[in-house]
């Protein structure tokens, strides 16, 4: 017997990291990043943040993260709560602190 398999492939959305604070950032100031996922539908996401490819504290599962005087490359990705699928990793945003 031969069966028919129906498969739908969808590309994971790619988030974009946006800076919500003024740049440049000076010593003692903080900056807020926002992880935006377009094309992700109306589903809810949890977020993971990375600095220089290392996870930032696991408590940062929100869309925004605020950091103080901590230069580096920041990226994010999302996990859809409904099916536990991950988005792609965002392109890095470099924070330079003066």
Coordinates of C-alpha atoms in Angstrom, one line a residue:
X1 CA 0.0 0.0 0.0
X2 CA 1.2 3.5 -0.8
X3 CA 0.2 6.4 1.3
X4 CA 0.0 10.0 0.5
X5 CA 1.9 12.4 2.7
X6 CA 0.9 16.1 2.6
X7 CA 3.6 18.4 3.8
X8 CA 3.5 22.2 4.1
X9 CA 6.8 24.0 4.6
X10 CA 6.9 27.5 5.9
X11 CA 9.9 29.6 6.4
X12 CA 10.5 30.8 10.0
X13 CA 10.1 34.6 10.3
X14 CA 13.2 36.6 10.9
X15 CA 13.1 39.1 13.8
X16 CA 14.5 42.6 13.6
X17 CA 16.2 44.3 16.6
X18 CA 15.2 48.0 17.0
X19 CA 16.8 50.5 19.3
X20 CA 14.3 52.5 21.3
X21 CA 16.8 54.8 23.0
X22 CA 19.0 57.6 21.7
X23 CA 22.3 56.7 20.3
X24 CA 25.2 57.1 20.9
X25 CA 25.1 55.7 24.4
X26 CA 27.3 57.3 27.0
X27 CA 28.8 55.7 30.1
X28 CA 26.1 55.4 32.8
X29 CA 23.2 55.5 30.4
X30 CA 20.9 52.7 29.4
X31 CA 19.5 51.5 26.1
X32 CA 16.4 49.6 25.3
X33 CA 16.2 47.0 22.4
X34 CA 12.9 45.7 21.0
X35 CA 12.6 42.4 19.1
X36 CA 10.1 42.7 16.3
X37 CA 8.8 39.6 14.4
X38 CA 7.0 40.4 11.2
X39 CA 5.1 37.7 9.4
X40 CA 4.7 35.7 12.6
X41 CA 0.9 36.0 12.5
X42 CA -1.2 36.8 15.5
X43 CA 0.5 34.3 17.7
X44 CA 2.2 35.1 21.0
X45 CA 6.0 34.8 21.2
X46 CA 8.5 34.5 24.0
X47 CA 11.9 36.0 23.3
X48 CA 15.5 35.0 23.8
X49 CA 18.2 37.6 23.9
X50 CA 21.9 37.1 23.1
X51 CA 25.0 39.3 23.6
X52 CA 28.0 38.3 21.5
X53 CA 26.3 35.0 20.8
X54 CA 25.9 34.1 24.5
X55 CA 22.4 34.0 26.1
X56 CA 21.5 37.0 28.2
X57 CA 19.8 36.0 31.5
X58 CA 17.0 33.6 30.9
X59 CA 14.6 36.0 32.7
X60 CA 14.6 38.1 29.6
X61 CA 11.7 36.4 27.8
X62 CA 10.1 39.7 26.9
X63 CA 10.1 41.7 23.6
X64 CA 12.2 44.4 25.2
X65 CA 15.5 44.4 27.0
X66 CA 17.2 47.3 28.7
X67 CA 21.0 47.2 29.2
X68 CA 23.3 49.7 30.9
X69 CA 26.8 50.4 29.6
X70 CA 27.4 47.0 28.1
X71 CA 28.7 47.3 24.6
X72 CA 28.5 44.3 22.2
X73 CA 26.5 42.7 19.5
X74 CA 22.8 42.0 20.5
X75 CA 20.5 39.5 18.7
X76 CA 17.2 37.9 19.5
X77 CA 14.9 35.1 18.4
X78 CA 11.4 34.2 19.2
X79 CA 9.6 31.0 20.2
X80 CA 5.9 30.7 19.2
X81 CA 4.0 29.6 22.3
X82 CA 1.4 27.7 20.3
X83 CA 3.7 25.2 18.7
X84 CA 7.2 25.8 20.2
X85 CA 8.7 26.7 16.9
X86 CA 11.7 29.1 16.8
X87 CA 12.1 32.1 14.5
X88 CA 15.3 32.7 12.8
X89 CA 18.0 34.6 14.6
X90 CA 17.9 38.4 14.0
X91 CA 20.8 40.2 12.4
X92 CA 23.1 41.6 15.1
X93 CA 22.8 45.2 16.4
X94 CA 26.1 46.6 17.7
X95 CA 26.0 48.7 20.8
X96 CA 29.0 50.9 21.2
X97 CA 29.4 52.7 24.5
X98 CA 31.3 56.0 24.6

